[in-house]
Coordinates of C-alpha atoms and ligand atoms in Angstrom, one line a residue:
Chain F
M1 CA -9.8 21.8 17.0
Q2 CA -10.8 19.1 14.6
T3 CA -8.2 17.3 12.5
A4 CA -8.6 16.2 8.9
V5 CA -6.4 14.0 6.7
I6 CA -6.8 14.5 2.9
T7 CA -5.0 12.4 0.3
G8 CA -4.3 13.7 -3.2
A9 CA -4.4 17.2 -1.6
T10 CA -1.7 18.8 -3.8
S11 CA -4.0 19.7 -6.7
G12 CA -7.6 19.6 -7.9
I13 CA -10.4 18.5 -5.7
G14 CA -8.2 17.5 -2.8
Y15 CA -6.4 20.8 -2.7
A16 CA -9.7 22.8 -2.9
T17 CA -11.1 20.6 0.0
A18 CA -8.0 21.3 2.1
D19 CA -8.6 25.0 1.5
A20 CA -12.3 24.7 2.4
L21 CA -11.6 22.8 5.6
L22 CA -8.9 25.3 6.6
K23 CA -11.5 28.0 6.2
K24 CA -13.7 26.1 8.6
G25 CA -10.9 26.1 11.2
F26 CA -9.8 22.5 10.7
H27 CA -6.3 21.4 11.5
V28 CA -5.4 19.9 8.1
L29 CA -2.9 17.2 7.2
I30 CA -2.4 16.9 3.4
I31 CA -0.9 13.9 1.7
G32 CA 0.7 14.2 -1.7
R33 CA 2.6 11.9 -4.1
T34 CA 5.9 13.7 -4.3
M35 CA 7.8 15.9 -1.9
H36 CA 8.0 18.7 -4.5
N37 CA 4.2 18.9 -5.1
T38 CA 3.5 18.6 -1.4
L39 CA 5.8 21.4 -0.4
Q40 CA 4.4 23.6 -3.1
A41 CA 0.8 22.9 -2.0
L42 CA 1.8 23.5 1.7
S43 CA 3.4 26.8 1.0
S44 CA 0.4 28.2 -1.0
L45 CA -2.0 27.0 1.7
R46 CA 0.1 28.5 4.4
E47 CA 0.2 31.7 2.5
A48 CA -3.6 31.8 2.3
Y49 CA -4.0 30.8 6.0
P50 CA -1.0 32.1 7.8
H51 CA -2.5 31.3 11.2
A52 CA -3.9 27.9 10.4
S53 CA -2.4 24.6 11.6
I54 CA -1.4 22.6 8.5
N55 CA 1.1 19.9 7.7
G56 CA 2.1 17.7 4.9
F57 CA 3.1 14.1 4.2
Y58 CA 3.9 12.4 1.0
G59 CA 4.3 9.0 -0.6
D60 CA 3.3 7.0 -3.7
L61 CA 0.1 5.6 -2.3
M62 CA -0.1 3.0 -5.1
Q63 CA 2.6 1.1 -3.2
Q64 CA 1.3 -0.6 -0.1
D65 CA 4.6 -0.2 1.8
E66 CA 4.4 3.6 1.1
V67 CA 0.8 3.6 2.5
H68 CA 2.1 1.9 5.6
R69 CA 5.0 4.4 6.0
V70 CA 2.8 7.4 5.6
A71 CA 0.2 5.9 8.0
D72 CA 3.0 5.4 10.6
E73 CA 4.0 9.0 10.2
I74 CA 0.5 10.3 10.6
I75 CA -0.3 8.1 13.6
A76 CA 2.9 9.4 15.3
Y77 CA 1.9 12.9 14.4
L78 CA -1.7 12.5 15.8
Q79 CA -0.3 10.9 18.9
T80 CA 1.7 14.0 19.8
H81 CA -0.8 16.6 18.6
T82 CA -4.4 15.3 19.2
E83 CA -3.9 12.4 21.5
G84 CA -4.4 10.2 18.5
A85 CA -7.8 11.4 17.5
L86 CA -8.8 12.0 13.9
S87 CA -12.1 13.7 12.9
V88 CA -12.1 13.3 9.1
L89 CA -10.3 11.1 6.7
I90 CA -10.7 12.0 3.0
N91 CA -9.5 9.3 0.6
N92 CA -9.3 11.4 -2.6
A93 CA -6.1 10.5 -4.3
G94 CA -6.9 9.1 -7.7
A95 CA -5.4 8.6 -11.1
V96 CA -6.2 7.5 -14.6
R97 CA -4.1 5.1 -16.7
T98 CA -4.3 4.7 -20.5
W99 CA -2.7 1.3 -20.5
Y100 CA -2.7 -1.7 -18.1
T101 CA 0.2 -1.1 -15.7
T102 CA 0.9 -2.7 -12.4
T103 CA 2.5 -1.5 -9.1
L104 CA 5.5 -3.2 -7.6
D105 CA 2.9 -5.3 -5.6
G106 CA 1.7 -6.6 -8.9
I107 CA -1.6 -4.8 -8.7
E108 CA -3.3 -2.9 -11.5
Q109 CA -2.5 0.8 -10.9
Q110 CA -5.9 2.4 -11.0
F111 CA -7.3 -0.3 -8.7
A112 CA -4.3 0.0 -6.4
L113 CA -4.6 3.8 -6.0
N114 CA -8.3 4.6 -6.5
H115 CA -9.5 1.8 -4.2
L116 CA -6.9 -0.2 -2.3
A117 CA -4.8 2.8 -1.1
G118 CA -7.9 4.3 0.6
F119 CA -8.9 0.9 2.0
L120 CA -5.5 0.3 3.5
L121 CA -5.0 3.8 4.8
T122 CA -8.5 3.7 6.5
H123 CA -7.6 0.4 8.1
R124 CA -4.4 1.9 9.5
L125 CA -6.2 5.0 10.8
M126 CA -9.2 3.2 12.3
R127 CA -8.0 3.6 15.9
S128 CA -7.6 7.4 15.3
L129 CA -11.0 7.6 13.7
R130 CA -12.5 5.7 16.6
L131 CA -10.8 8.1 19.1
G132 CA -12.1 11.1 17.1
H133 CA -15.6 9.6 16.4
G134 CA -14.4 10.4 12.8
R135 CA -16.0 10.4 9.4
M136 CA -14.4 8.8 6.3
I137 CA -15.1 10.3 2.9
L138 CA -14.3 8.8 -0.5
T139 CA -14.1 10.7 -3.8
S140 CA -16.2 8.5 -6.0
S141 CA -17.9 9.5 -9.3
A142 CA -21.1 9.3 -11.2
S143 CA -19.2 7.0 -13.6
H144 CA -19.7 4.2 -11.1
K145 CA -23.2 3.8 -12.5
H146 CA -24.1 1.0 -14.9
C147 CA -20.9 -0.9 -14.2
R148 CA -20.4 -4.2 -12.4
I149 CA -17.4 -5.5 -10.5
R150 CA -16.0 -8.6 -12.3
F151 CA -14.7 -10.4 -9.3
D152 CA -13.1 -13.1 -11.5
D153 CA -10.9 -10.4 -13.2
I154 CA -10.9 -7.3 -11.1
M155 CA -7.5 -6.2 -12.4
Y156 CA -8.1 -6.7 -16.1
Q157 CA -5.6 -9.5 -16.5
R158 CA -7.9 -11.7 -18.7
R159 CA -9.8 -9.2 -20.7
R160 CA -8.9 -6.3 -22.9
Y161 CA -7.9 -3.3 -20.8
S162 CA -10.3 -0.5 -20.9
C163 CA -9.0 2.7 -19.3
L164 CA -12.5 4.0 -18.6
G165 CA -13.8 0.5 -17.6
A166 CA -11.1 0.1 -15.0
Y167 CA -11.6 3.6 -13.7
K168 CA -15.4 3.2 -13.4
Q169 CA -14.9 0.0 -11.6
T170 CA -12.6 1.7 -9.0
K171 CA -15.2 4.4 -8.5
L172 CA -17.8 1.7 -7.9
C173 CA -15.4 0.1 -5.4
N174 CA -15.5 3.5 -3.5
V175 CA -19.3 3.3 -3.1
L176 CA -19.2 -0.4 -2.1
F177 CA -16.5 0.2 0.4
A178 CA -18.4 3.1 2.0
E179 CA -21.5 0.8 2.2
E180 CA -19.7 -2.1 3.8
Y181 CA -17.8 0.2 6.2
N182 CA -21.1 1.6 7.5
R183 CA -22.6 -1.9 7.8
R184 CA -19.6 -2.8 10.0
F185 CA -18.9 0.3 11.9
A186 CA -22.0 2.6 12.0
S187 CA -22.9 1.0 15.4
E188 CA -19.7 2.4 16.8
G189 CA -20.7 5.9 15.7
L190 CA -18.4 5.9 12.7
R191 CA -19.6 6.8 9.2
A192 CA -18.4 6.7 5.6
Y193 CA -19.6 8.7 2.6
A194 CA -19.0 8.6 -1.1
V195 CA -19.0 11.9 -3.0
D196 CA -19.7 12.5 -6.6
P197 CA -17.8 15.7 -7.3
G198 CA -19.4 16.1 -10.7
L199 CA -17.2 16.9 -13.8
V200 CA -14.4 19.0 -12.4
N201 CA -11.8 21.1 -14.2
T202 CA -8.6 19.4 -13.0
E203 CA -5.4 17.9 -14.6
I204 CA -6.2 14.3 -13.7
G205 CA -6.5 13.1 -17.3
F206 CA -3.1 14.5 -18.3
K207 CA -1.0 12.8 -15.6
Q208 CA 0.9 9.7 -16.8
T209 CA -1.7 9.1 -19.5
G210 CA -1.2 9.1 -23.3
G211 CA -2.8 9.5 -26.7
L212 CA -6.5 9.6 -26.9
V213 CA -7.0 9.9 -23.1
K214 CA -5.3 13.3 -23.1
L215 CA -7.3 14.4 -26.1
V216 CA -10.6 13.3 -24.6
W217 CA -9.8 14.9 -21.2
A218 CA -8.9 18.2 -22.8
L219 CA -12.4 18.4 -24.2
R220 CA -14.2 17.1 -21.1
K221 CA -12.2 19.2 -18.6
A222 CA -13.3 22.4 -20.4
Q223 CA -16.9 21.6 -19.4
G224 CA -15.9 20.9 -15.8
V225 CA -16.8 23.0 -12.7
P226 CA -14.1 24.6 -10.6
A227 CA -12.8 22.2 -7.9
E228 CA -13.9 24.7 -5.2
K229 CA -17.5 23.9 -6.0
S230 CA -17.1 20.2 -5.3
A231 CA -15.1 20.9 -2.2
R232 CA -18.2 22.3 -0.6
T233 CA -19.8 18.8 -0.4
F234 CA -16.7 17.5 1.4
A235 CA -16.8 20.4 3.8
M236 CA -20.5 19.9 4.4
L237 CA -20.0 16.2 5.2
A238 CA -17.0 16.9 7.4
T239 CA -18.9 19.5 9.5
A240 CA -22.6 18.5 9.5
Q241 CA -24.1 18.2 13.0
P242 CA -25.5 15.7 13.5
A243 CA -23.6 13.6 11.0
E244 CA -25.3 13.0 7.7
T245 CA -26.8 9.5 7.4
N246 CA -26.9 8.8 3.7
L247 CA -24.3 7.2 1.6
Y248 CA -23.8 9.1 -1.6
Y249 CA -23.7 12.8 -2.1
Y250 CA -23.5 15.3 -4.9
D251 CA -23.6 19.1 -4.6
C252 CA -24.1 18.9 -0.8
K253 CA -27.2 16.7 -1.1
P254 CA -27.8 13.0 -0.9
V255 CA -28.6 11.6 -4.3
A256 CA -29.3 8.2 -5.9
Y257 CA -26.5 5.8 -6.6
D258 CA -26.5 2.5 -8.5
R259 CA -28.1 0.0 -6.2
H260 CA -28.0 -2.8 -8.8
A261 CA -24.3 -2.9 -8.4
F262 CA -24.8 -4.1 -4.8
S263 CA -26.4 -7.4 -5.7
G264 CA -24.9 -10.7 -4.8
D265 CA -23.0 -9.5 -1.7
A266 CA -20.8 -7.3 -3.8
P267 CA -19.8 -5.0 -0.8
Q268 CA -18.8 -7.9 1.3
L269 CA -17.0 -9.7 -1.5
L270 CA -15.0 -6.6 -2.3
F271 CA -14.2 -6.0 1.3
D272 CA -12.9 -9.6 1.8
L273 CA -10.9 -9.4 -1.4
S274 CA -9.4 -6.1 -0.5
Q275 CA -8.4 -7.4 2.9
R276 CA -6.7 -10.3 1.3
L277 CA -4.8 -8.1 -1.3
C278 CA -3.6 -5.8 1.5
G279 CA -2.7 -8.7 3.9
I280 CA -5.1 -7.6 6.5
T281 CA -6.7 -10.1 8.9
T282 CA -8.9 -7.9 11.0
F283 CA -9.8 -4.6 9.4
G284 CA -9.3 -1.7 11.7
G285 CA -8.2 -3.9 14.6
E286 CA -10.2 -4.1 17.8
R287 CA -12.9 -1.8 19.1
L288 CA -11.7 0.7 21.7
Chain G
M1 CA 5.9 -27.0 -13.1
N2 CA 8.7 -24.5 -12.2
A3 CA 9.7 -21.3 -14.1
L4 CA 12.7 -19.1 -13.5
I5 CA 12.0 -15.5 -14.4
T6 CA 14.8 -12.8 -14.6
G7 CA 14.0 -9.1 -14.5
A8 CA 11.0 -10.2 -12.6
S9 CA 10.3 -7.0 -10.7
G10 CA 10.1 -4.8 -13.8
G11 CA 6.9 -4.2 -15.7
L12 CA 7.1 -7.0 -18.3
G13 CA 8.7 -9.4 -15.8
R14 CA 5.7 -8.8 -13.5
A15 CA 3.2 -9.4 -16.3
L16 CA 4.9 -12.7 -17.3
A17 CA 5.1 -13.8 -13.6
I18 CA 1.4 -13.0 -13.1
E19 CA 0.5 -14.9 -16.3
A20 CA 2.6 -17.9 -15.1
A21 CA 1.1 -17.8 -11.6
S22 CA -2.4 -17.7 -13.1
R23 CA -1.5 -20.9 -14.9
G24 CA -0.5 -22.5 -11.6
I25 CA 3.2 -22.5 -12.4
D26 CA 5.6 -22.3 -9.4
L27 CA 8.1 -19.5 -9.7
V28 CA 11.7 -18.6 -8.9
L29 CA 12.0 -14.8 -9.4
T30 CA 15.2 -13.0 -9.7
D31 CA 16.2 -9.3 -10.2
I32 CA 18.9 -7.1 -8.9
D33 CA 16.9 -5.4 -6.0
A34 CA 15.9 -7.7 -3.1
Q35 CA 13.4 -5.3 -1.7
R36 CA 11.5 -4.9 -4.9
L37 CA 11.5 -8.7 -5.4
N38 CA 10.1 -9.3 -2.0
I39 CA 7.3 -6.7 -2.4
F40 CA 6.3 -8.4 -5.6
R41 CA 6.4 -11.9 -4.2
Q42 CA 4.1 -10.9 -1.3
G43 CA 1.7 -9.2 -3.7
L44 CA 1.6 -12.2 -6.0
L45 CA 1.2 -14.7 -3.2
R46 CA -1.9 -12.8 -2.1
Q47 CA -3.4 -13.3 -5.6
Y48 CA -2.3 -16.8 -6.5
A49 CA -1.8 -20.1 -4.7
V50 CA 1.6 -21.0 -6.1
R51 CA 5.0 -21.4 -4.6
I52 CA 7.2 -18.4 -5.2
E53 CA 10.9 -18.1 -4.3
V54 CA 13.0 -15.0 -4.8
F55 CA 16.7 -14.9 -5.2
P56 CA 18.2 -11.4 -5.9
C57 CA 21.2 -11.5 -8.2
N58 CA 23.3 -9.4 -10.5
L59 CA 23.3 -11.3 -13.8
T60 CA 26.5 -9.7 -15.0
N61 CA 28.3 -11.2 -12.0
S62 CA 29.3 -14.8 -12.7
A63 CA 29.6 -15.7 -9.0
D64 CA 26.0 -14.3 -8.3
V65 CA 24.6 -16.4 -11.1
A66 CA 26.5 -19.5 -9.9
D67 CA 25.0 -19.0 -6.5
L68 CA 21.5 -18.7 -8.0
F69 CA 21.8 -22.1 -9.7
S70 CA 23.4 -23.9 -6.8
W71 CA 20.6 -22.5 -4.6
I72 CA 18.1 -23.8 -7.1
Q73 CA 19.8 -27.2 -6.9
Q74 CA 19.8 -27.2 -3.1
Q75 CA 16.1 -26.4 -3.1
Q76 CA 15.6 -29.4 -5.5
I77 CA 13.7 -27.2 -7.9
H78 CA 13.7 -28.8 -11.3
L79 CA 13.2 -26.0 -13.9
N80 CA 10.8 -26.5 -16.8
M81 CA 10.9 -23.0 -18.0
L82 CA 13.0 -19.9 -18.3
C83 CA 11.7 -16.4 -19.0
N84 CA 14.7 -14.2 -19.6
V85 CA 13.4 -10.7 -19.2
A86 CA 16.3 -8.7 -17.7
G87 CA 17.5 -6.1 -20.1
I88 CA 18.6 -2.4 -20.0
D89 CA 18.7 0.5 -22.3
F90 CA 19.8 4.2 -22.0
E91 CA 18.8 7.2 -24.0
G92 CA 21.3 8.8 -26.2
D93 CA 23.5 8.5 -29.3
F94 CA 26.7 6.5 -29.2
L95 CA 29.2 9.3 -28.8
S96 CA 27.4 11.4 -26.3
M97 CA 26.8 8.4 -24.1
D98 CA 29.4 7.3 -21.5
C99 CA 31.3 4.4 -23.0
E100 CA 30.7 2.3 -19.9
Q101 CA 27.0 2.8 -20.2
T102 CA 26.9 1.3 -23.7
I103 CA 29.0 -1.6 -22.5
D104 CA 26.6 -2.1 -19.6
I105 CA 23.9 -2.6 -22.2
V106 CA 25.9 -5.5 -23.7
R107 CA 26.8 -6.9 -20.3
V108 CA 23.2 -7.2 -19.1
N109 CA 21.4 -7.9 -22.3
I110 CA 24.0 -10.4 -23.8
E111 CA 26.4 -11.6 -21.1
G112 CA 23.7 -11.9 -18.4
S113 CA 21.3 -13.7 -20.8
M114 CA 23.9 -16.2 -21.9
R115 CA 24.8 -17.0 -18.3
V116 CA 21.2 -17.5 -17.2
L117 CA 20.3 -19.5 -20.4
H118 CA 23.3 -21.8 -20.0
G119 CA 22.6 -22.3 -16.3
A120 CA 18.9 -22.9 -16.7
L121 CA 19.5 -25.5 -19.5
R122 CA 22.0 -27.3 -17.3
H123 CA 19.5 -27.3 -14.4
R124 CA 16.5 -28.2 -16.4
D125 CA 14.2 -31.0 -15.5
P126 CA 15.5 -33.7 -17.8
R127 CA 12.3 -35.8 -17.8
N128 CA 10.1 -33.0 -19.2
R129 CA 10.0 -30.5 -21.9
F130 CA 11.9 -27.3 -21.3
T131 CA 10.6 -24.0 -22.6
V132 CA 12.6 -20.8 -23.0
I133 CA 11.1 -17.4 -23.5
M134 CA 13.8 -15.0 -24.5
V135 CA 12.8 -11.4 -24.4
S136 CA 14.2 -9.7 -27.5
S137 CA 12.6 -6.7 -29.0
L138 CA 11.0 -5.3 -32.2
A139 CA 14.3 -3.4 -32.3
S140 CA 16.1 -6.6 -33.0
L141 CA 14.7 -6.7 -36.5
Y142 CA 16.4 -3.6 -37.8
P143 CA 19.6 -1.6 -37.4
I144 CA 18.4 1.3 -35.3
P145 CA 20.6 4.5 -35.3
L146 CA 20.5 6.3 -31.9
K147 CA 19.5 3.0 -30.3
A148 CA 22.3 1.2 -31.9
T149 CA 23.8 -0.8 -29.1
Y150 CA 20.4 -1.8 -27.7
A151 CA 19.1 -2.9 -31.0
A152 CA 22.2 -4.9 -31.8
S153 CA 22.2 -6.6 -28.4
K154 CA 18.6 -7.7 -29.0
R155 CA 19.6 -8.9 -32.5
F156 CA 22.2 -11.1 -30.9
L157 CA 19.6 -12.7 -28.6
L158 CA 17.2 -13.3 -31.5
D159 CA 19.8 -15.0 -33.7
L160 CA 21.2 -16.9 -30.8
S161 CA 17.8 -18.2 -29.9
L162 CA 16.9 -19.1 -33.5
S163 CA 20.1 -21.2 -33.8
L164 CA 19.8 -22.8 -30.4
A165 CA 16.2 -23.7 -31.1
Q166 CA 17.6 -26.0 -33.8
E167 CA 20.6 -27.2 -31.8
L168 CA 18.4 -28.2 -28.8
G169 CA 15.2 -29.1 -30.7
N170 CA 15.9 -32.8 -30.4
Q171 CA 16.7 -32.5 -26.7
N172 CA 13.1 -31.5 -25.8
V173 CA 14.0 -27.8 -25.5
S174 CA 12.0 -25.1 -27.3
I175 CA 12.9 -21.5 -27.5
L176 CA 10.6 -18.6 -28.3
S177 CA 11.9 -15.1 -29.0
L178 CA 9.5 -12.4 -27.9
C179 CA 9.9 -9.2 -30.0
P180 CA 7.5 -6.6 -28.6
G181 CA 7.2 -3.0 -29.7
G182 CA 6.7 -0.3 -27.1
L183 CA 5.4 -1.6 -23.7
P184 CA 3.8 0.9 -21.4
T185 CA 5.7 -0.2 -18.3
T186 CA 7.3 2.8 -16.6
P187 CA 6.7 6.6 -16.7
G188 CA 9.8 6.8 -18.9
A189 CA 8.5 4.2 -21.4
L190 CA 5.2 6.1 -21.5
Q191 CA 7.0 9.3 -22.4
G192 CA 8.8 7.4 -25.1
I193 CA 5.5 6.2 -26.5
N194 CA 3.9 9.6 -26.3
A195 CA 6.9 11.2 -28.0
Q196 CA 6.4 9.0 -31.0
G197 CA 2.8 10.2 -31.3
F198 CA 0.5 8.2 -33.6
W199 CA 3.2 5.6 -34.4
G200 CA 3.9 5.2 -30.7
R201 CA 0.3 4.5 -30.0
V202 CA -0.2 1.9 -32.8
T203 CA 3.0 0.0 -32.0
T204 CA 2.3 -0.2 -28.3
N205 CA 1.1 -3.6 -27.0
S206 CA -1.1 -4.4 -24.0
L207 CA 1.0 -6.1 -21.3
P208 CA -1.4 -8.9 -20.2
A209 CA -2.3 -9.8 -23.7
V210 CA 1.4 -10.0 -24.7
A211 CA 2.1 -12.1 -21.6
R212 CA -0.8 -14.4 -22.3
N213 CA 0.0 -14.9 -26.0
T214 CA 3.7 -15.3 -25.3
F215 CA 3.0 -18.3 -23.0
K216 CA 0.5 -19.8 -25.4
R217 CA 3.0 -19.7 -28.3
A218 CA 6.0 -20.7 -26.3
L219 CA 4.2 -23.8 -24.9
K220 CA 3.2 -24.7 -28.4
G221 CA 6.8 -24.7 -29.4
K222 CA 6.8 -21.6 -31.6
H223 CA 10.1 -19.8 -32.3
I224 CA 9.3 -16.1 -32.6
Y225 CA 6.4 -13.9 -31.5
I226 CA 6.0 -10.3 -32.7
P227 CA 2.9 -8.9 -30.9
G228 CA 0.6 -6.6 -32.8
V229 CA -0.5 -6.4 -36.4
V230 CA 1.2 -3.1 -37.2
N231 CA 4.5 -4.5 -35.8
R232 CA 4.2 -7.6 -37.9
V233 CA 3.6 -5.5 -41.0
F234 CA 6.7 -3.4 -40.0
S235 CA 8.8 -6.5 -39.6
L236 CA 7.7 -7.8 -43.1
C237 CA 8.6 -4.5 -44.6
G238 CA 11.9 -4.6 -42.8
N239 CA 12.7 -7.9 -44.5
L240 CA 12.0 -6.4 -48.0
I241 CA 14.0 -3.2 -47.7
P242 CA 17.8 -3.2 -47.9
R243 CA 19.3 -2.8 -44.5
T244 CA 21.4 0.3 -45.4
L245 CA 18.2 2.1 -46.5
L246 CA 16.4 0.8 -43.4
A247 CA 19.0 2.3 -41.2
R248 CA 18.6 5.6 -43.0
L249 CA 14.8 5.7 -42.7
L250 CA 15.0 4.7 -39.0
Y251 CA 17.5 7.4 -38.3
L252 CA 15.1 10.0 -39.7
R253 CA 12.3 8.7 -37.5
W254 CA 14.3 8.4 -34.3
S255 CA 16.0 11.7 -34.5
Q256 CA 12.5 13.3 -34.5
A257 CA 11.1 11.2 -31.7
R258 CA 14.1 11.7 -29.5
Q259 CA 14.3 15.4 -29.6
G260 CA 14.7 17.1 -26.2
R261 CA 15.2 13.8 -24.3
P262 CA 18.1 13.7 -21.8
V263 CA 21.1 11.7 -22.8
G264 CA 22.0 8.8 -20.4
E265 CA 18.5 8.5 -18.9
K266 CA 17.7 4.9 -18.1
L267 CA 14.9 3.8 -20.3
I268 CA 14.2 0.3 -19.2
G269 CA 15.7 -2.2 -16.7
Ligands
NAP1 N1 -11.9 15.7 -12.2 C1 -13.1 15.1 -12.3 O1 -13.9 15.4 -13.1 C2 -13.4 14.0 -11.3 C3 -14.7 13.4 -11.4 C4 -15.1 12.4 -10.5 C5 -14.1 12.0 -9.6 N2 -12.9 12.5 -9.6 C6 -12.0 11.9 -8.6 O2 -11.4 13.0 -7.8 C7 -10.2 12.6 -7.2 C8 -9.2 13.7 -7.4 O3 -9.0 14.0 -8.7 P1 -8.7 15.4 -9.3 O4 -9.7 15.5 -10.5 O5 -8.8 16.4 -8.3 O6 -7.3 15.2 -10.0 P2 -5.9 15.7 -9.6 O7 -5.8 17.2 -9.5 O8 -4.9 15.0 -10.5 O9 -5.7 15.1 -8.1 C9 -5.2 13.9 -7.8 C10 -4.4 13.9 -6.6 O10 -3.9 12.6 -6.3 C11 -2.5 12.6 -6.2 N3 -1.9 11.3 -6.6 C12 -1.9 10.8 -7.9 N4 -1.2 9.6 -7.9 C13 -0.8 9.4 -6.6 C14 -0.1 8.4 -6.0 N5 0.4 7.4 -6.7 N6 0.1 8.5 -4.7 C15 -0.3 9.5 -4.0 N7 -1.0 10.5 -4.5 C16 -1.3 10.5 -5.8 C17 -2.1 13.7 -7.1 O11 -0.7 14.1 -6.9 P3 0.2 14.5 -8.1 O12 -0.4 15.6 -8.8 O13 1.5 14.7 -7.5 O14 0.2 13.3 -9.0 C18 -3.1 14.8 -6.8 O15 -2.8 15.4 -5.6 C19 -9.8 11.3 -7.9 O16 -10.1 10.2 -7.0 C20 -10.7 11.3 -9.1 O17 -11.0 9.9 -9.5 C21 -12.5 13.5 -10.4

């Protein structure tokens, strides 16, 4: 049986993706933010798939020590259940912040969760992905287009904070990370993808946001598709045989992404910066 | 240059520490929780090439604070700057709050600040200018019913700082009082801002901008900084309206904004 780990799987796109992979017979490990939300998601998934193998973990993935703790727990779990192998890792947890806020590590929160958390978790689970010839999927967004990474001020410390600007930048980081990951690891049979889920009817704009963001999201969300629709793309990428070879997908098909954003070694620069901010010396450790 | 920052692992403390580090200032960070301090130190070191020391300590405990300063002396750190950020507040009106809780506000906000300020001044680098950033609050400018103890404690800090700025002005010491409105630091603070609706939004300040301007003004030797145009207008109005009437107006505003919020909930700190 194939095993999948999904972050942000207690609601929205992540939850629908957990559902879709369970339907395909995956053994699914969901990761939530709080115990309460994780238990709730677990029990409704178990109700829908009483015979499926499904488990839950939780932690505030904005905090690097929490990512490490959850990674330790998952590695230990995989060790006893799959001899360490992981087939699919889906870095989907994401959040929007109206104002500039930092994590305890002193990192801007959207950047910490939407990009660094997935980067660090992937690093920690690389051995498992190697053992499982696994795929890594990031929930990006079409909003990554027409935006550039400002490497001199990636966390909006020197310029006026823009909720949307900071969000778009993290979604661009997802595409750049997938690109650099493939450049480094495709030769080992590993692959990363970035998915544009489209505009999806979820609660993301209402969680720990304020004022105008809530208002704008209420209008946007009403136009969104159900999360089940975007979950299909994740399920396709998780199961395709042979593995898909493009980078960026929407509605189960490879589509164009913003290549201009890749100029000037942006994928490598971001990778190096992310390693530094996570205190990583060799990403993913040694080859098997 | 060395700066001591109290309340360093909270939202505003982190923003000021980030600003200081980006200016190349070496830091001594203190707060009550050692683990949180160490996590922040590590994160900051990965972003900035400055020296960062942490020393956890409870500012209401005189022995703790004495230890902090003797450690600073042992390390031969000569302080050039103090950012006194540590402060607490609890939700609730005077009578429904536990009496010890209200007194805790006084202990941390006043007693703790006095100890640190005194200690830092004694351990300052005598050859150079010493700059103090006292974090007061917009609340210090008015009597605020339902936030009475907190507002009064911040008033104490504001008046103390204004007076000491004169007393110590000819000893190469300058003191800036920072009087911010709402700061979006914690989920609780966000709820508070949202609960005030439109006024919450327009009186809320951006953290990095506040940190940047605070340093700029403090290093220029200014005495008071109220971030945000709306807040400055409010403070001007506050000076023109009699304080008894002000208290009445603010009571009306806060009793609406507070509705449905649990008494005794920690708001900051
Ligand atoms: N909705 C859209 O139109 C859209 C479009 C493009 C891309 N996306 C991306 O899709 C992803 C999923 O978003 P969604 O729309 O499905 O929103 P959602 O329903 O709010 O899902 C976000 C998930 O992430 C979790 N999460 C939030 N903060 C966390 C933290 N600090 N630590 C760990 N987990 C945390 C949430 O848990 P809690 O509920 O407990 O906080 C939830 O399970 C995000 O990366 C988002 O950027 C969404």
